Amino acid sequence: MAIELIVGLGNPGDDYQKHRHNVGFLFIDKLSQNFKLEKKFFGETSFYKQTRLLKPTTFMNKSGLSVQAMVNFFKLKPEQILVVHDELDLESGVVKLKKSGGHGGHNGLRDIIKAIGSKDFYRLRIGIGHPGASHLVSDYVLHKPSKNELENIETAMDKSFNVLDKIIAGEFDIAMQNLHTGK
């Protein structure tokens, strides 16, 4: 099944723009520069080729409101959605494609799962690394990455862009193999 909607997770506003938690927004912004605010979707929308793009204008922990509005309006199935997000459990520079699963403590994913009533959507997990201790996580994700980390994150995004058309076409096994092995 082809991907009809790519959602980039992040927090709205200039204060959060370059934070680790906004990697999903950064990814989406590289696909299109022509976003339109659509209040009925609680987000900014655009297209990459024929695929809808969404940047929720809600805060991260309310991302489900925006995704649910798109799902309901366009009658999308969870399998037609790709959510791009930051991943603490992967080092910066590592990117993984995954279908389904839990939220892994990510509040944006948690809210999307709750809002659409399913965890069966695809995730493009872009590694941002972990600060080492759980009590440091909130502060860590809400700060800018180092220059080296940012370069690694951008390298991970470039790897993703190389297989994005395969992901959109529903060629997930090929995309995963290429993405995860670097071939």
XYZ file of N, CA and C in Angstrom:
549
model
N 0.839 -1.170 0.000
C 0.000 0.000 0.000
C 0.893 1.245 0.000
N 0.572 2.178 -0.852
C 1.377 3.392 -0.997
C 1.150 4.359 0.164
N 2.150 5.168 0.417
C 2.061 6.212 1.438
C 1.331 7.410 0.836
N 0.304 7.881 1.534
C -0.481 9.036 1.087
C -0.198 10.283 1.914
N 0.378 10.092 3.101
C 0.617 11.217 4.008
C 1.949 11.026 4.728
N 2.793 12.050 4.664
C 4.033 12.071 5.440
C 3.889 13.167 6.484
N 4.038 12.780 7.740
C 3.911 13.709 8.860
C 5.287 13.916 9.478
N 5.687 15.153 9.609
C 6.926 15.474 10.316
C 6.579 15.984 11.695
N 7.158 15.376 12.723
C 6.853 15.803 14.090
C 7.840 16.856 14.575
N 7.304 17.795 15.342
C 8.105 18.859 15.925
C 7.214 19.760 16.755
N 7.802 20.765 17.326
C 7.059 21.780 18.066
C 7.030 23.050 17.230
N 5.888 23.750 17.198
C 5.786 24.963 16.382
C 6.518 26.142 17.021
N 6.885 27.085 16.192
C 7.473 28.328 16.682
C 8.975 28.395 16.506
N 9.456 29.613 16.375
C 10.879 29.851 16.148
C 11.753 29.371 17.301
N 11.223 29.402 18.515
C 12.009 28.992 19.684
C 12.453 27.532 19.607
N 11.696 26.707 18.886
C 11.972 25.266 18.825
C 12.569 24.822 17.492
N 12.657 25.736 16.549
C 12.933 25.412 15.157
C 14.101 24.450 14.926
N 15.200 24.647 15.566
C 16.378 23.820 15.276
C 16.699 22.824 16.381
N 15.735 22.549 17.225
C 15.951 21.600 18.322
C 15.950 20.160 17.816
N 16.547 19.278 18.593
C 16.584 17.855 18.236
C 15.178 17.289 18.053
N 14.249 17.746 18.876
C 12.876 17.232 18.823
C 12.169 17.625 17.523
N 12.729 18.575 16.779
C 12.104 19.059 15.552
C 12.702 18.457 14.287
N 13.374 17.340 14.422
C 13.972 16.673 13.264
C 12.911 16.339 12.212
N 11.714 15.970 12.641
C 10.636 15.669 11.694
C 10.266 16.873 10.849
N 10.189 18.047 11.467
C 9.919 19.280 10.724
C 11.049 19.569 9.741
N 12.277 19.411 10.194
C 13.438 19.670 9.348
C 13.396 18.788 8.098
N 13.045 17.524 8.280
C 12.926 16.582 7.167
C 11.866 17.060 6.174
N 10.686 17.390 6.680
C 9.575 17.821 5.826
C 9.922 19.119 5.096
N 10.586 20.041 5.793
C 10.965 21.316 5.174
C 11.915 21.122 4.003
N 12.683 20.042 3.998
C 13.588 19.766 2.880
C 12.833 19.206 1.670
N 11.610 18.742 1.889
C 10.801 18.206 0.788
C 9.991 19.282 0.088
N 9.658 20.341 0.801
C 8.852 21.410 0.220
C 9.085 22.704 0.977
N 9.068 23.800 0.244
C 9.184 25.124 0.861
C 7.859 25.878 0.797
N 6.833 25.252 0.242
C 5.552 25.928 0.008
C 4.454 25.357 0.884
N 4.458 25.732 2.142
C 3.452 25.234 3.074
C 2.315 26.222 3.214
N 1.141 25.676 3.453
C -0.062 26.480 3.626
C -0.677 26.113 4.969
N -0.992 27.116 5.772
C -1.645 26.878 7.055
C -3.088 26.466 6.799
N -3.483 25.305 7.325
C -4.860 24.831 7.177
C -5.413 24.536 8.556
N -6.253 25.452 9.026
C -6.786 25.345 10.386
C -7.583 24.066 10.595
N -8.279 23.596 9.553
C -9.088 22.380 9.718
C -8.222 21.149 9.970
N -6.927 21.246 9.612
C -6.000 20.140 9.854
C -5.039 20.436 11.005
N -5.207 21.574 11.648
C -4.333 21.957 12.766
C -2.870 21.829 12.365
N -2.565 22.290 11.148
C -1.199 22.153 10.678
C -0.927 22.897 9.392
N 0.304 22.783 8.959
C 0.738 23.309 7.677
C 0.852 22.131 6.719
N 0.338 22.325 5.503
C 0.326 21.232 4.532
C 1.043 21.642 3.246
N 1.487 20.639 2.536
C 2.112 20.828 1.241
C 2.104 19.473 0.536
N 2.849 19.380 -0.547
C 2.982 18.124 -1.281
C 4.442 17.860 -1.613
N 4.794 16.588 -1.639
C 6.032 16.113 -2.236
C 5.570 15.204 -3.366
N 5.740 15.658 -4.592
C 5.166 14.981 -5.746
C 3.659 14.866 -5.503
N 3.107 13.655 -5.400
C 1.665 13.495 -5.174
C 1.316 13.183 -3.721
N 2.297 13.158 -2.857
C 2.090 12.756 -1.462
C 1.905 13.980 -0.574
N 0.861 13.942 0.239
C 0.594 15.051 1.168
C 1.652 15.102 2.256
N 2.000 16.314 2.648
C 2.926 16.557 3.752
C 2.180 17.309 4.841
N 2.517 17.007 6.088
C 1.862 17.670 7.218
C 2.872 17.990 8.306
N 2.830 19.242 8.753
C 3.566 19.675 9.943
C 2.512 20.178 10.928
N 2.198 19.404 11.961
C 1.196 19.857 12.933
C 1.616 21.185 13.574
N 0.646 22.071 13.764
C 0.924 23.333 14.453
C 0.576 23.233 15.933
N 0.209 22.043 16.348
C 0.015 21.766 17.771
C 1.382 21.441 18.361
N 1.487 21.441 19.672
C 2.742 20.995 20.266
C 2.847 19.482 20.125
N 4.051 18.982 20.242
C 4.372 17.573 20.013
C 3.373 16.621 20.667
N 3.056 16.857 21.927
C 2.205 15.912 22.656
C 0.738 15.992 22.256
N 0.406 16.848 21.282
C -0.956 16.938 20.739
C -0.961 16.709 19.225
N 0.063 16.086 18.698
C 0.189 15.845 17.254
C -0.949 15.002 16.698
N -1.527 14.157 17.525
C -2.605 13.282 17.081
C -3.815 14.035 16.572
N -4.089 15.202 17.117
C -5.227 16.018 16.681
C -5.103 16.349 15.199
N -3.924 16.761 14.795
C -3.658 17.126 13.413
C -3.708 15.909 12.486
N -3.050 14.833 12.899
C -3.028 13.613 12.079
C -4.438 13.041 11.947
N -5.180 13.014 13.040
C -6.546 12.492 13.009
C -7.425 13.297 12.054
N -7.269 14.607 12.033
C -8.055 15.448 11.125
C -7.780 15.073 9.670
N -6.521 14.841 9.326
C -6.168 14.440 7.957
C -6.694 13.039 7.648
N -6.523 12.125 8.586
C -6.989 10.745 8.404
C -8.493 10.728 8.144
N -9.232 11.451 8.943
C -10.690 11.468 8.794
C -11.119 12.138 7.494
N -10.521 13.260 7.160
C -10.921 14.012 5.968
C -10.626 13.235 4.691
N -9.446 12.632 4.617
C -9.036 11.933 3.395
C -9.266 10.424 3.462
N -9.874 9.958 4.549
C -10.195 8.539 4.734
C -8.950 7.658 4.548
N -7.904 8.021 5.255
C -6.636 7.302 5.166
C -6.603 6.135 6.133
N -5.911 5.089 5.719
C -5.644 3.953 6.599
C -4.297 4.195 7.272
N -4.092 3.654 8.465
C -2.799 3.842 9.137
C -1.610 3.429 8.265
N -1.782 2.389 7.456
C -0.698 1.887 6.606
C -0.320 2.861 5.494
N -1.101 3.923 5.321
C -0.823 4.928 4.295
C -0.095 6.147 4.873
N 0.320 6.043 6.129
C 0.937 7.171 6.829
C 2.386 6.847 7.183
N 3.263 7.813 6.932
C 4.656 7.753 7.370
C 4.882 8.920 8.321
N 5.277 8.616 9.544
C 5.582 9.648 10.538
C 7.100 9.729 10.684
N 7.642 10.915 10.479
C 9.081 11.153 10.596
C 9.334 11.817 11.947
N 10.206 11.208 12.754
C 10.418 11.734 14.102
C 11.837 11.496 14.597
N 12.187 12.231 15.638
C 13.469 12.059 16.317
C 13.433 10.770 17.125
N 14.590 10.126 17.241
C 14.671 8.862 17.972
C 15.875 8.872 18.906
N 15.588 8.890 20.189
C 16.635 8.875 21.218
C 17.446 7.583 21.218
N 16.815 6.479 20.858
C 17.465 5.170 20.945
C 18.393 4.868 19.773
N 18.544 5.815 18.859
C 19.483 5.666 17.747
C 20.498 6.804 17.813
N 21.747 6.480 17.553
C 22.789 7.516 17.516
C 22.507 8.489 16.375
N 22.969 9.721 16.506
C 22.799 10.678 15.412
C 23.519 10.129 14.181
N 22.850 10.237 13.054
C 23.382 9.693 11.809
C 22.784 8.356 11.428
N 22.072 7.732 12.352
C 21.419 6.452 12.078
C 19.947 6.723 11.781
N 19.423 6.032 10.785
C 18.011 6.173 10.440
C 17.436 4.785 10.199
N 16.229 4.567 10.679
C 15.567 3.268 10.529
C 14.117 3.480 10.110
N 13.656 2.600 9.250
C 12.259 2.568 8.837
C 11.596 1.422 9.576
N 10.422 1.681 10.102
C 9.733 0.678 10.912
C 8.236 0.764 10.659
N 7.578 -0.388 10.678
C 6.123 -0.398 10.627
C 5.596 -0.826 11.978
N 4.640 -0.061 12.448
C 3.916 -0.403 13.664
C 4.820 -0.325 14.887
N 4.295 -0.741 16.011
C 5.048 -0.732 17.256
C 4.477 0.263 18.244
N 5.065 0.286 19.401
C 4.625 1.193 20.452
C 5.179 2.590 20.245
N 4.981 3.423 21.243
C 5.447 4.803 21.139
C 6.867 4.982 21.659
N 7.397 4.011 22.386
C 8.760 4.090 22.894
C 9.034 5.317 23.746
N 7.997 5.830 24.397
C 8.160 7.009 25.239
C 8.068 8.330 24.495
N 7.886 8.278 23.172
C 7.794 9.497 22.365
C 6.367 10.030 22.449
N 6.206 11.216 23.008
C 4.867 11.759 23.239
C 4.096 12.067 21.966
N 4.791 12.437 20.903
C 4.115 12.663 19.630
C 3.515 11.375 19.089
N 4.299 10.296 19.108
C 3.792 8.995 18.664
C 2.667 8.511 19.567
N 2.835 8.689 20.860
C 1.808 8.279 21.825
C 0.467 8.933 21.481
N 0.494 10.230 21.188
C -0.745 10.948 20.906
C -1.347 10.542 19.562
N -0.513 10.278 18.572
C -1.024 9.826 17.271
C -1.694 8.464 17.415
N -1.049 7.546 18.112
C -1.624 6.211 18.329
C -2.983 6.329 19.013
N -3.056 7.157 20.025
C -4.316 7.357 20.751
C -5.378 7.985 19.847
N -5.006 8.997 19.075
C -5.966 9.743 18.256
C -6.533 8.922 17.105
N -5.687 8.147 16.419
C -6.190 7.391 15.268
C -6.574 5.965 15.640
N -6.307 5.587 16.875
C -6.712 4.265 17.350
C -5.931 3.118 16.740
N -4.713 3.402 16.303
C -3.898 2.355 15.683
C -2.418 2.711 15.810
N -1.602 1.672 15.871
C -0.147 1.867 15.849
C 0.449 1.339 14.551
N -0.421 1.024 13.577
C 0.013 0.365 12.347
C 0.434 1.322 11.238
N 1.045 2.429 11.593
C 1.584 3.347 10.599
C 3.101 3.162 10.542
N 3.696 3.673 9.469
C 5.146 3.586 9.299
C 5.819 4.738 10.031
N 7.049 4.472 10.468
C 7.838 5.496 11.152
C 9.214 5.559 10.506
N 9.654 6.754 10.234
C 11.029 6.984 9.830
C 11.705 7.602 11.045
N 12.539 6.793 11.690
C 13.150 7.149 12.978
C 14.549 7.708 12.725
N 14.721 8.985 12.977
C 16.001 9.646 12.741
C 16.713 9.819 14.074
N 17.859 9.171 14.186
C 18.593 9.164 15.445
C 19.112 10.531 15.855
N 18.921 10.838 17.142
C 19.470 12.073 17.716
C 20.398 11.753 18.887
N 20.552 10.466 19.197
C 21.371 10.062 20.338
C 20.634 10.258 21.650
N 21.223 9.791 22.705
C 20.621 9.853 24.048
C 21.588 10.580 24.978
N 21.073 11.405 25.878
C 21.968 12.141 26.778
C 22.627 11.276 27.847
N 22.173 10.037 28.006
C 22.802 9.128 28.958
C 21.973 8.810 30.174
N 21.159 9.732 30.621
C 20.306 9.504 31.795
C 18.899 10.009 31.491
N 17.901 9.271 31.938
C 16.515 9.607 31.602
C 16.090 10.985 32.108
N 16.643 11.428 33.229
C 16.235 12.741 33.747
C 16.786 13.905 32.905
N 17.676 13.620 31.972
C 18.244 14.652 31.096
C 17.521 14.765 29.753
N 16.606 13.825 29.472
C 15.990 13.728 28.150
C 15.221 14.987 27.761
N 14.331 15.482 28.611
C 13.504 16.646 28.255
C 14.356 17.835 27.843
N 15.368 18.129 28.610
C 16.249 19.251 28.298
C 17.034 18.975 27.009
N 17.465 17.744 26.836
C 18.269 17.345 25.676
C 17.505 17.538 24.365
N 16.271 17.045 24.305
C 15.518 17.117 23.047
C 15.097 18.543 22.714
N 15.037 19.405 23.716
C 14.612 20.788 23.498
C 15.799 21.743 23.352
N 16.922 21.198 22.903
C 18.091 22.019 22.592
C 18.643 21.639 21.220
N 19.422 22.544 20.665
C 20.017 22.316 19.353
C 21.115 21.258 19.445
N 21.237 20.444 18.399
C 22.343 19.486 18.371
C 23.664 20.216 18.123
N 24.752 19.569 18.468
C 26.075 20.125 18.158
C 26.251 20.137 16.637
N 27.268 20.840 16.174
C 27.541 20.900 14.738
C 27.752 19.494 14.173
N 28.514 18.676 14.870
C 28.781 17.309 14.427
C 27.497 16.474 14.403
N 26.682 16.600 15.453
C 25.409 15.867 15.497
C 24.505 16.295 14.348
N 24.444 17.603 14.077
C 23.606 18.105 12.994
C 24.073 17.558 11.650
N 25.367 17.511 11.437
C 25.899 16.927 10.196
C 25.491 15.461 10.080
N 25.561 14.726 11.184
C 25.151 13.315 11.181
C 23.662 13.174 10.892
N 22.850 14.037 11.488
C 21.402 14.010 11.265
C 21.102 14.305 9.799
N 21.785 15.280 9.227
C 21.569 15.608 7.814
C 22.016 14.469 6.902
N 23.071 13.763 7.273
C 23.500 12.579 6.517
C 22.418 11.502 6.567
N 21.827 11.306 7.736
C 20.734 10.330 7.878
C 19.550 10.727 7.005
N 19.250 12.011 6.959
C 18.151 12.475 6.108
C 18.463 12.228 4.643
N 19.695 12.496 4.232
C 20.080 12.251 2.843
C 19.895 10.780 2.474
N 20.267 9.875 3.380
C 20.037 8.442 3.150
C 18.544 8.178 2.951
N 17.735 8.836 3.747
C 16.282 8.659 3.673
C 15.726 9.174 2.351
N 16.218 10.337 1.911
C 15.736 10.899 0.646
C 16.052 9.969 -0.518
N 17.162 9.229 -0.420
C 17.542 8.303 -1.487
C 16.556 7.150 -1.650
N 15.813 6.816 -0.607
C 14.850 5.707 -0.684
C 13.404 6.177 -0.520
N 13.199 7.478 -0.428
C 11.854 7.988 -0.145
C 10.830 7.586 -1.201
N 11.200 7.636 -2.467
C 10.244 7.255 -3.509
C 9.844 5.784 -3.389
N 10.769 4.936 -2.971
C 10.435 3.518 -2.747
C 9.486 3.375 -1.558
N 9.728 4.134 -0.501
C 8.827 4.099 0.663
C 7.431 4.528 0.238
N 7.343 5.635 -0.475
C 6.043 6.158 -0.908
C 5.324 5.149 -1.794
N 6.070 4.463 -2.650
C 5.474 3.481 -3.569
C 5.053 2.192 -2.864
N 5.388 2.067 -1.589
C 5.024 0.860 -0.855
C 6.053 -0.244 -0.966
N 7.229 0.071 -1.470
C 8.314 -0.910 -1.607
C 9.156 -0.884 -0.330
N 8.512 -1.236 0.772
C 9.121 -1.074 2.089
C 10.304 -2.003 2.327
N 10.208 -3.237 1.872
C 11.312 -4.179 2.095
C 12.585 -3.712 1.399
N 12.440 -3.251 0.161
C 13.598 -2.743 -0.582
C 14.140 -1.485 0.095
N 13.231 -0.589 0.477
C 13.646 0.655 1.138
C 14.378 0.359 2.442
N 13.833 -0.573 3.229
C 14.478 -0.926 4.499
C 15.862 -1.509 4.268
N 15.960 -2.422 3.310
C 17.257 -3.037 3.027
C 18.273 -1.974 2.624
N 17.881 -1.082 1.720
C 18.793 -0.028 1.270
C 19.152 0.927 2.406
N 18.172 1.284 3.191
C 18.379 2.245 4.275
C 19.213 1.656 5.403
N 18.908 0.432 5.767
C 19.556 -0.174 6.930
C 20.937 -0.743 6.634
N 21.194 -1.078 5.363
C 22.504 -1.633 5.018
C 23.378 -0.624 4.286
N 22.779 0.490 3.888
C 23.543 1.520 3.176
C 23.793 1.204 1.721
N 23.057 0.231 1.186
C 23.245 -0.151 -0.226
C 22.326 0.643 -1.121
